[in-house]
Coordinates of N, CA, C and O in Angstrom, one line a residue:
V929 N 17.7 -1.9 10.3 CA 17.0 -0.8 10.2 C 15.6 -0.9 10.1 O 14.7 0.1 10.2
L930 N 15.0 -2.1 9.6 CA 13.6 -2.5 9.5 C 13.1 -2.9 10.8 O 13.6 -3.5 11.7
H931 N 11.6 -2.7 10.9 CA 11.0 -3.2 12.1 C 11.2 -4.8 11.9 O 11.1 -5.4 10.8
P932 N 11.2 -5.4 13.1 CA 11.6 -7.0 13.1 C 10.6 -7.6 12.3 O 10.8 -8.6 11.8
L933 N 9.4 -7.3 12.5 CA 8.4 -8.0 11.7 C 8.4 -8.0 10.1 O 7.8 -8.9 9.5
C934 N 9.2 -7.1 9.7 CA 9.2 -6.9 8.2 C 10.0 -8.1 7.6 O 9.7 -8.7 6.5
G935 N 10.9 -8.7 8.5 CA 11.6 -10.0 8.1 C 10.6 -11.1 7.9 O 10.9 -12.1 7.0
D936 N 9.5 -11.1 8.7 CA 8.6 -12.3 8.6 C 7.5 -11.9 7.4 O 7.0 -12.8 6.9
V937 N 7.2 -10.7 7.2 CA 6.3 -10.4 6.1 C 7.0 -10.7 4.7 O 6.5 -11.2 3.9
F938 N 8.2 -9.9 4.5 CA 8.6 -10.0 3.2 C 9.7 -11.1 3.1 O 11.0 -11.0 3.3
R939 N 9.0 -12.3 2.6 CA 9.7 -13.6 2.6 C 9.1 -14.1 1.1 O 8.2 -14.0 0.8
T940 N 10.1 -14.8 0.5 CA 9.6 -15.5 -0.7 C 9.2 -17.0 -0.5 O 9.6 -17.4 0.4
G941 N 8.4 -17.3 -1.5 CA 8.1 -18.9 -1.5 C 6.9 -19.3 -0.5 O 6.5 -20.4 -0.2
K942 N 6.3 -18.1 0.2 CA 5.1 -18.4 1.0 C 4.0 -19.1 0.5 O 3.5 -20.1 1.2
T943 N 3.7 -18.9 -0.7 CA 2.4 -19.6 -1.2 C 2.6 -21.1 -1.5 O 2.0 -21.8 -1.8
E944 N 4.0 -21.4 -1.7 CA 4.4 -22.9 -2.1 C 4.6 -23.7 -0.6 O 5.2 -24.7 -0.6
G945 N 4.3 -22.9 0.4 CA 4.6 -23.7 1.8 C 6.0 -23.6 2.2 O 6.3 -24.2 3.1
K946 N 6.8 -22.7 1.5 CA 8.2 -22.5 2.1 C 8.4 -21.0 2.4 O 7.8 -20.2 1.7
A947 N 9.4 -20.7 3.0 CA 9.5 -19.3 3.2 C 11.2 -19.0 3.3 O 11.8 -19.6 4.2
Y948 N 11.6 -18.2 2.5 CA 13.0 -17.9 2.4 C 13.2 -16.4 2.5 O 12.3 -15.5 2.3
P949 N 14.4 -16.0 3.1 CA 14.6 -14.3 3.3 C 14.6 -13.8 1.9 O 14.9 -14.4 0.9
L950 N 14.1 -12.5 1.9 CA 14.1 -11.8 0.7 C 15.3 -10.9 0.6 O 15.7 -10.1 1.6
F951 N 16.1 -11.1 -0.5 CA 17.3 -10.3 -0.6 C 17.1 -9.1 -1.5 O 16.3 -9.3 -2.6
L952 N 17.4 -7.9 -1.2 CA 17.1 -6.7 -1.9 C 18.0 -6.2 -2.9 O 19.4 -6.6 -2.7
Y953 N 17.6 -5.7 -4.1 CA 18.4 -5.1 -5.0 C 18.9 -3.7 -4.4 O 18.4 -3.2 -3.6
K954 N 20.0 -3.3 -5.2 CA 20.4 -1.9 -4.7 C 19.4 -0.9 -4.8 O 19.3 -0.1 -4.0
H955 N 18.6 -0.7 -5.8 CA 17.6 0.4 -6.0 C 16.6 0.1 -4.8 O 16.1 1.1 -4.5
Q956 N 16.3 -1.0 -4.4 CA 15.1 -1.3 -3.4 C 16.0 -0.8 -2.1 O 15.3 -0.1 -1.1
L957 N 17.2 -1.2 -1.8 CA 17.9 -0.5 -0.6 C 17.9 0.9 -0.5 O 17.7 1.6 0.5
E958 N 18.3 1.5 -1.7 CA 18.2 3.0 -1.7 C 16.7 3.6 -1.4 O 16.8 4.7 -1.0
A959 N 15.9 3.1 -2.0 CA 14.6 3.5 -1.9 C 14.2 3.4 -0.4 O 13.5 4.2 0.1
L960 N 14.6 2.3 0.3 CA 14.4 2.1 1.5 C 14.9 3.1 2.5 O 14.2 3.8 3.3
A961 N 16.1 3.5 2.1 CA 16.8 4.6 2.9 C 16.2 5.9 2.7 O 15.9 6.7 3.7
K962 N 15.7 6.2 1.6 CA 15.0 7.4 1.2 C 13.6 7.5 2.0 O 13.3 8.5 2.5
G963 N 12.9 6.4 1.9 CA 11.8 6.3 2.5 C 11.7 6.5 4.1 O 10.9 7.1 4.6
Q964 N 12.8 5.9 4.7 CA 12.9 6.0 6.1 C 13.3 7.3 6.4 O 13.0 7.8 7.6
Q965 N 13.8 8.1 5.6 CA 14.2 9.6 5.8 C 13.1 10.5 5.5 O 13.2 11.8 5.6
K966 N 11.9 9.9 5.0 CA 10.8 10.8 4.5 C 11.1 11.6 3.3 O 10.6 12.7 3.2
Q967 N 11.9 11.2 2.5 CA 12.3 11.8 1.3 C 11.5 11.3 0.1 O 11.3 10.0 0.1
S968 N 11.3 12.3 -0.8 CA 10.5 11.7 -2.0 C 11.7 11.1 -2.9 O 12.9 11.3 -2.8
Y969 N 11.2 10.1 -3.7 CA 12.2 9.6 -4.7 C 11.3 8.8 -5.9 O 10.1 8.7 -5.8
V970 N 12.0 8.7 -6.9 CA 11.5 8.0 -8.1 C 12.4 6.8 -8.4 O 13.5 6.9 -8.4
V971 N 11.5 5.7 -8.7 CA 12.4 4.3 -9.0 C 12.1 4.1 -10.5 O 10.8 4.1 -10.9
T972 N 13.1 4.1 -11.3 CA 12.8 3.5 -12.5 C 13.9 2.5 -13.0 O 15.2 2.5 -12.6
T973 N 13.2 1.3 -13.3 CA 14.0 0.0 -13.6 C 13.0 -0.8 -14.4 O 11.9 -0.6 -14.5
G974 N 13.7 -1.9 -14.9 CA 13.0 -2.9 -15.7 C 11.7 -3.4 -15.1 O 11.6 -3.7 -14.0
T975 N 11.0 -4.1 -16.0 CA 9.9 -4.8 -15.5 C 10.4 -6.0 -14.7 O 11.4 -6.8 -15.1
G976 N 9.6 -6.3 -13.7 CA 9.9 -7.5 -12.9 C 11.2 -7.5 -12.1 O 11.7 -8.3 -11.4
S977 N 11.6 -6.1 -11.9 CA 12.9 -5.9 -10.9 C 12.6 -5.5 -9.5 O 13.5 -5.1 -8.9
G978 N 11.3 -5.4 -9.2 CA 11.0 -5.3 -7.9 C 10.6 -3.7 -7.5 O 11.0 -3.2 -6.3
K979 N 10.1 -3.0 -8.5 CA 9.8 -1.7 -8.2 C 8.8 -1.6 -7.0 O 8.8 -0.6 -6.1
S980 N 7.8 -2.4 -7.0 CA 6.8 -2.3 -6.0 C 7.2 -2.6 -4.7 O 6.9 -1.9 -3.8
L981 N 8.1 -3.3 -4.5 CA 9.0 -3.5 -3.1 C 9.7 -2.3 -2.7 O 9.8 -2.1 -1.5
A982 N 10.2 -1.6 -3.6 CA 10.8 -0.4 -3.5 C 10.0 0.5 -2.7 O 10.5 1.6 -2.1
F983 N 8.6 0.6 -2.9 CA 7.9 1.5 -2.1 C 7.0 0.7 -1.0 O 6.8 1.3 0.1
F984 N 6.7 -0.6 -1.2 CA 6.0 -1.3 -0.1 C 6.9 -1.6 1.0 O 6.2 -1.6 2.2
I985 N 8.0 -1.9 0.9 CA 8.8 -2.2 2.2 C 9.0 -1.0 3.0 O 8.8 -1.0 4.3
P986 N 9.4 0.2 2.5 CA 9.2 1.4 3.4 C 7.9 1.7 4.0 O 7.9 2.2 5.2
I987 N 6.9 1.5 3.2 CA 5.6 1.9 3.8 C 5.2 0.8 4.8 O 4.7 1.2 6.0
V988 N 5.4 -0.5 4.8 CA 5.1 -1.4 5.7 C 6.0 -1.2 7.1 O 5.6 -1.2 8.1
D989 N 7.2 -1.0 6.8 CA 8.2 -0.6 7.9 C 7.5 0.6 8.6 O 7.5 0.6 9.7
A990 N 7.2 1.7 8.0 CA 6.6 2.8 8.6 C 5.3 2.6 9.3 O 5.1 3.1 10.5
I991 N 4.5 1.6 8.8 CA 3.2 1.3 9.4 C 3.4 0.6 10.7 O 2.9 0.9 11.7
L992 N 4.4 -0.3 10.7 CA 4.7 -1.1 11.9 C 5.3 -0.4 13.0 O 4.9 -0.4 14.2
K993 N 6.1 0.6 12.7 CA 6.7 1.5 13.6 C 5.8 2.6 14.1 O 5.7 2.9 15.2
G994 N 5.0 3.1 13.2 CA 3.9 4.0 13.5 C 2.8 3.4 14.4 O 2.4 4.1 15.2
N995 N 2.6 2.1 14.1 CA 1.3 1.5 14.9 C 2.0 1.4 16.5 O 1.1 1.4 17.4
N996 N 3.2 1.1 16.7 CA 3.7 1.1 17.9 C 3.6 2.5 18.7 O 3.3 2.3 19.9
A997 N 3.8 3.4 18.0 CA 3.7 4.8 18.6 C 2.2 5.2 18.7 O 1.9 6.0 19.7
D998 N 1.4 5.0 17.7 CA 0.0 5.4 17.6 C -0.7 4.4 16.9 O -0.7 4.4 15.7
P999 N -1.4 3.5 17.7 CA -2.3 2.4 17.1 C -3.5 2.8 16.4 O -4.4 1.9 16.0
R1000 N -4.0 4.0 16.5 CA -5.3 4.5 15.9 C -5.2 4.1 14.5 O -4.5 4.5 13.7
P1001 N -6.4 3.2 14.1 CA -6.4 3.0 12.6 C -6.6 4.1 11.8 O -7.5 5.0 12.0
R1002 N -5.9 4.2 10.8 CA -5.8 5.2 9.6 C -5.1 4.9 8.5 O -4.4 3.9 8.6
T1003 N -5.5 5.5 7.4 CA -4.7 5.1 6.2 C -3.5 6.0 6.2 O -3.4 7.2 6.3
R1004 N -2.3 5.2 6.1 CA -1.0 5.9 6.1 C -0.4 6.0 4.6 O 0.6 6.7 4.5
A1005 N -0.9 5.2 3.8 CA -0.4 5.2 2.4 C -1.5 5.2 1.3 O -2.4 4.3 1.5
I1006 N -1.2 5.8 0.4 CA -2.2 5.7 -0.8 C -1.3 5.4 -2.0 O -0.4 6.1 -2.3
V1007 N -1.6 4.4 -2.8 CA -1.0 4.0 -3.9 C -1.9 4.1 -5.1 O -3.0 3.5 -5.1
I1008 N -1.6 5.0 -6.0 CA -2.4 5.2 -7.3 C -1.9 4.5 -8.4 O -0.6 4.5 -8.7
Y1009 N -2.8 3.8 -9.0 CA -2.4 3.2 -10.3 C -3.1 3.7 -11.5 O -4.4 4.3 -11.3
P1010 N -2.6 3.6 -12.7 CA -3.4 4.2 -14.0 C -4.6 3.3 -14.2 O -5.2 3.8 -15.0
M1011 N -4.6 2.1 -13.8 CA -5.8 1.2 -14.3 C -6.0 0.1 -13.2 O -5.2 -0.1 -12.3
N1012 N -7.3 -0.2 -13.0 CA -7.8 -1.3 -12.0 C -7.0 -2.5 -12.0 O -6.8 -3.1 -11.0
A1013 N -6.6 -2.9 -13.1 CA -6.0 -4.3 -13.3 C -4.7 -4.4 -12.5 O -4.2 -5.3 -11.9
L1014 N -3.8 -3.3 -12.5 CA -2.6 -3.1 -11.7 C -3.0 -3.0 -10.2 O -2.3 -3.7 -9.5
A1015 N -4.0 -2.3 -9.7 CA -4.4 -2.2 -8.4 C -4.8 -3.7 -8.0 O -4.5 -4.2 -6.8
N1016 N -5.5 -4.4 -8.7 CA -6.1 -5.7 -8.4 C -4.8 -6.6 -8.3 O -4.8 -7.5 -7.4
S1017 N -3.9 -6.6 -9.3 CA -2.7 -7.5 -9.3 C -1.9 -7.3 -8.0 O -1.4 -8.1 -7.3
Q1018 N -1.7 -5.9 -7.5 CA -0.8 -5.7 -6.3 C -1.6 -6.1 -5.2 O -0.9 -6.4 -4.2
L1019 N -2.9 -6.1 -5.0 CA -3.6 -6.4 -4.0 C -3.3 -8.1 -3.7 O -3.1 -8.4 -2.6
E1020 N -3.4 -8.7 -4.8 CA -3.1 -10.2 -4.8 C -1.6 -10.4 -4.3 O -1.3 -11.3 -3.5
E1021 N -0.7 -9.6 -4.9 CA 0.6 -9.8 -4.4 C 0.9 -9.5 -3.0 O 1.5 -10.2 -2.1
L1022 N 0.3 -8.4 -2.4 CA 0.4 -8.0 -1.1 C -0.3 -9.2 -0.1 O 0.3 -9.6 1.0
D1023 N -1.3 -9.7 -0.7 CA -2.1 -11.0 0.0 C -1.1 -12.1 0.2 O -1.2 -12.7 1.3
K1024 N -0.3 -12.3 -0.7 CA 0.8 -13.3 -0.6 C 1.7 -13.2 0.4 O 2.1 -14.2 1.2
F1025 N 2.0 -11.9 0.9 CA 3.0 -11.7 2.0 C 2.3 -11.8 3.3 O 2.9 -12.2 4.2
L1026 N 0.9 -11.8 3.2 CA 0.2 -11.8 4.5 C -0.3 -13.3 4.8 O -1.0 -13.5 5.8
V1027 N -0.1 -14.3 3.8 CA -0.7 -15.6 4.0 C -0.2 -16.1 5.3 O -1.3 -17.2 5.8
D1028 N 0.7 -16.1 5.9 CA 1.0 -16.9 7.1 C 0.5 -16.2 8.4 O 0.7 -16.8 9.4
F1029 N 0.0 -15.1 8.3 CA -0.7 -14.4 9.4 C -2.2 -14.7 9.7 O -2.8 -14.8 8.6
P1030 N -2.6 -14.8 10.9 CA -4.1 -15.0 11.1 C -4.9 -13.9 10.7 O -4.2 -12.7 10.8
A1031 N -5.9 -14.1 10.4 CA -6.9 -13.0 10.0 C -7.0 -11.8 10.9 O -6.9 -10.6 10.6
D1032 N -7.1 -12.2 12.1 CA -7.1 -11.0 13.3 C -5.7 -10.6 13.8 O -5.6 -9.7 14.7
G1033 N -4.6 -11.2 13.1 CA -3.4 -10.7 13.5 C -2.4 -10.3 12.4 O -1.2 -10.4 12.4
K1034 N -2.9 -9.7 11.4 CA -2.3 -9.0 10.2 C -1.3 -7.8 10.6 O -1.9 -7.2 11.2
P1035 N -0.1 -7.8 10.2 CA 0.8 -6.8 10.5 C 0.4 -5.5 9.9 O 0.7 -4.4 10.5
F1036 N -0.3 -5.4 8.8 CA -0.8 -4.3 8.2 C -2.0 -4.7 7.5 O -2.4 -5.8 7.1
T1037 N -2.8 -3.6 7.1 CA -4.2 -3.9 6.3 C -3.9 -3.2 5.0 O -3.5 -2.0 4.9
V1038 N -4.7 -3.8 3.9 CA -4.6 -3.2 2.8 C -6.1 -3.4 2.2 O -6.7 -4.3 2.4
A1039 N -6.6 -2.3 1.3 CA -8.0 -2.5 0.7 C -7.8 -1.7 -0.7 O -7.1 -0.8 -0.9
R1040 N -8.5 -2.2 -1.6 CA -8.7 -1.6 -2.8 C -9.9 -0.7 -2.8 O -11.0 -1.1 -2.4
Y1041 N -9.9 0.5 -3.4 CA -11.0 1.4 -3.5 C -11.0 2.1 -5.0 O -10.3 3.2 -5.1
T1042 N -11.5 1.3 -6.0 CA -11.3 1.7 -7.4 C -12.6 2.0 -8.0 O -12.5 2.1 -9.3
G1043 N -13.8 1.7 -7.5 CA -15.1 1.6 -8.0 C -15.5 0.5 -8.5 O -16.7 0.3 -8.8
Q1044 N -14.9 -0.7 -8.2 CA -15.4 -2.1 -8.4 C -15.9 -2.6 -7.1 O -16.7 -3.5 -7.1
E1045 N -15.9 -1.8 -6.1 CA -16.4 -2.3 -4.8 C -17.9 -2.0 -4.6 O -18.4 -1.0 -5.0
S1046 N -18.6 -2.9 -3.9 CA -20.0 -2.7 -3.5 C -20.0 -1.4 -2.6 O -19.1 -1.1 -1.8
R1047 N -21.3 -1.0 -2.2 CA -21.6 0.0 -1.3 C -21.1 -0.6 0.2 O -20.5 0.1 0.8
A1048 N -21.4 -1.8 0.4 CA -21.0 -2.5 1.8 C -19.5 -2.5 1.8 O -19.0 -2.3 2.8
Q1049 N -18.7 -2.7 0.8 CA -17.4 -2.8 0.9 C -16.8 -1.4 1.2 O -15.9 -1.3 1.8
R1050 N -17.2 -0.5 0.4 CA -16.9 1.1 0.6 C -17.1 1.5 2.1 O -16.4 2.1 2.7
E1051 N -18.4 1.1 2.6 CA -18.6 1.4 3.9 C -17.7 0.8 4.9 O -17.2 1.3 5.9
G1052 N -17.4 -0.5 4.5 CA -16.3 -1.2 5.5 C -15.1 -0.6 5.4 O -14.4 -0.3 6.6
I1053 N -14.5 -0.1 4.1 CA -13.3 0.7 4.2 C -13.3 2.0 4.9 O -12.5 2.3 5.6
A1054 N -14.5 2.7 5.0 CA -14.6 3.9 5.5 C -14.8 3.7 7.1 O -14.2 4.5 7.9
D1055 N -15.4 2.6 7.6 CA -15.5 2.2 9.0 C -14.1 1.7 9.6 O -13.9 2.0 10.8
N1056 N -13.5 0.9 8.8 CA -12.2 0.4 9.1 C -11.0 0.7 8.1 O -10.8 -0.2 7.4
P1057 N -10.5 1.9 8.5 CA -9.5 2.3 7.6 C -8.3 1.4 7.2 O -7.8 1.0 8.4
P1058 N -7.9 1.0 6.0 CA -6.9 0.2 5.9 C -5.4 1.0 6.0 O -5.6 2.1 5.8
D1059 N -4.4 0.4 6.5 CA -3.1 1.1 6.4 C -2.7 1.4 5.2 O -2.3 2.7 4.9
I1060 N -3.1 0.7 4.1 CA -2.6 1.0 2.8 C -3.9 1.0 1.8 O -4.7 0.1 1.9
L1061 N -4.1 2.0 1.1 CA -5.3 2.1 0.4 C -4.8 2.2 -1.2 O -4.0 3.0 -1.7
L1062 N -5.4 1.1 -1.9 CA -4.9 1.0 -3.5 C -6.1 1.7 -4.3 O -7.1 1.2 -4.1
T1063 N -5.7 2.4 -5.1 CA -6.9 3.2 -6.0 C -6.3 3.4 -7.2 O -5.2 3.3 -7.9
N1064 N -7.1 4.2 -8.1 CA -6.6 4.6 -9.4 C -7.0 6.2 -9.5 O -7.7 6.7 -8.5
F1065 N -6.3 6.9 -10.5 CA -6.2 8.3 -10.3 C -7.8 8.9 -10.6 O -8.1 10.0 -9.9
M1066 N -8.6 8.1 -11.2 CA -9.9 8.8 -11.4 C -10.8 8.6 -10.2 O -11.4 9.4 -9.8
M1067 N -10.6 7.5 -9.5 CA -11.3 7.3 -8.2 C -10.8 8.3 -7.1 O -11.5 8.8 -6.3
L1068 N -9.5 8.4 -7.0 CA -8.9 9.4 -6.2 C -9.5 10.7 -6.4 O -9.9 11.5 -5.3
E1069 N -9.6 11.3 -7.6 CA -10.1 12.5 -7.8 C -11.5 12.6 -7.5 O -12.1 13.5 -6.9
L1070 N -12.4 11.5 -7.7 CA -13.7 11.4 -7.5 C -14.0 11.6 -5.8 O -14.8 12.4 -5.4
I1071 N -13.2 10.9 -5.1 CA -13.3 10.7 -3.6 C -12.9 12.1 -3.1 O -13.4 12.5 -2.0
L1072 N -12.0 12.8 -3.7 CA -11.5 14.1 -3.2 C -12.6 15.3 -3.5 O -12.6 16.2 -2.7
T1073 N -13.3 15.0 -4.4 CA -14.3 16.1 -4.9 C -15.6 15.9 -4.6 O -16.6 16.7 -4.5
R1074 N -16.0 14.6 -4.4 CA -17.5 14.2 -4.1 C -17.8 14.3 -2.7 O -16.9 14.1 -1.8
Y1075 N -19.0 14.6 -2.2 CA -19.3 14.8 -0.9 C -20.3 13.8 -0.4 O -21.0 13.8 0.6
E1076 N -20.2 12.7 -0.9 CA -21.0 11.4 -0.4 C -20.4 11.1 0.8 O -19.0 10.9 1.0
N1077 N -21.0 10.8 1.8 CA -20.7 10.6 3.1 C -19.5 9.6 3.3 O -18.5 9.6 4.0
V1078 N -19.7 8.4 2.6 CA -18.6 7.2 2.7 C -17.3 7.8 2.1 O -16.3 7.5 2.7
D1079 N -17.3 8.5 1.1 CA -16.1 9.1 0.4 C -15.4 9.9 1.4 O -14.3 10.2 1.5
R1080 N -16.2 10.9 2.0 CA -15.6 11.8 3.0 C -15.0 11.2 4.0 O -13.7 11.5 4.6
R1081 N -15.5 10.0 4.6 CA -15.0 9.3 5.7 C -13.6 8.7 5.2 O -12.6 8.7 5.9
V1082 N -13.6 8.2 4.0 CA -12.4 7.6 3.5 C -11.2 8.5 3.4 O -10.1 8.4 3.8
V1083 N -11.6 9.8 2.9 CA -10.6 10.9 2.9 C -10.2 11.2 4.3 O -9.0 11.5 4.7
E1084 N -11.1 11.4 5.3 CA -10.8 11.9 6.6 C -9.9 10.9 7.3 O -9.0 11.2 8.1
N1085 N -10.0 9.5 6.8 CA -9.2 8.6 7.5 C -7.7 8.7 7.0 O -6.8 7.9 7.7
C1086 N -7.4 9.5 6.1 CA -6.1 9.7 5.5 C -5.4 10.9 6.3 O -4.3 11.1 5.9
C1087 N -6.0 11.4 7.2 CA -5.2 12.6 8.0 C -4.1 11.9 8.6 O -3.8 10.8 9.3
G1088 N -3.0 12.7 8.3 CA -1.5 12.2 8.6 C -0.8 11.3 7.7 O -0.1 10.5 8.0
L1089 N -1.4 11.3 6.4 CA -1.0 10.6 5.3 C 0.5 10.6 5.3 O 1.2 11.7 5.1
E1090 N 1.3 9.5 5.2 CA 2.7 9.4 5.1 C 3.4 9.2 3.9 O 4.3 9.6 3.4
F1091 N 2.5 8.3 3.0 CA 3.0 8.0 1.6 C 2.1 8.4 0.7 O 0.8 7.8 0.7
L1092 N 2.4 8.8 -0.5 CA 1.5 9.0 -1.8 C 2.4 8.4 -2.8 O 3.3 9.0 -3.3
I1093 N 1.9 7.4 -3.4 CA 2.8 6.6 -4.4 C 1.9 6.7 -5.9 O 0.8 6.3 -5.8
L1094 N 2.7 7.2 -6.8 CA 2.2 7.2 -8.3 C 2.8 6.1 -8.9 O 4.1 6.2 -9.4
D1095 N 2.3 5.0 -9.1 CA 2.8 3.8 -9.8 C 2.6 4.1 -11.3 O 1.7 4.5 -11.8
E1096 N 3.6 3.7 -12.0 CA 3.6 3.7 -13.5 C 3.5 5.2 -13.8 O 2.7 5.6 -14.8
L1097 N 4.3 6.1 -13.3 CA 4.2 7.6 -13.5 C 4.3 8.0 -14.8 O 3.6 8.9 -15.2
H1098 N 5.1 7.2 -15.7 CA 5.1 7.7 -17.2 C 3.7 7.5 -17.8 O 3.7 8.1 -18.9
T1099 N 2.8 7.0 -17.3 CA 1.6 6.8 -18.0 C 0.6 8.1 -17.8 O -0.6 8.2 -18.4
Y1100 N 1.0 8.8 -16.8 CA 0.1 10.1 -16.5 C 0.4 11.2 -17.4 O 1.5 11.4 -17.6
R1101 N -0.5 12.1 -17.4 CA -0.3 13.4 -18.2 C -0.5 14.6 -17.3 O -1.3 14.5 -16.3

């Protein structure tokens, strides 16, 4: 049911020079099925049990399938974190899945937009929209309400947004 390239992306042991198939837990398979049907879902499970994969696998699958139908660069998913440390950590984790791909041949793109970025980095995100945008709730509110040109372009690049993820939902009020 997944795009064939997902099997190459989602493998374990890549950073150690090995690559093994990734076996999914029941909650990840259920999330994948919901995501492919464009249904909303909530994943609650213990720390270290693969919650992030429960949303990143359906997102990457949709990106790969969507790029076949419409290759125009745009942001298809926004993942909102309660703090920058989590966004930074997830960016590192996603980069591990992309380690085997050449810089100009990555199957999906991801960028962090949290307020830690320089003006040049923000301009780069606005000019070259990533498939997945990692942010925090404060920055998302800021770019939705601020009329600075670069932020407006980041928002406009989200036209046709397919996924809006609230990670660590229990921390929001």
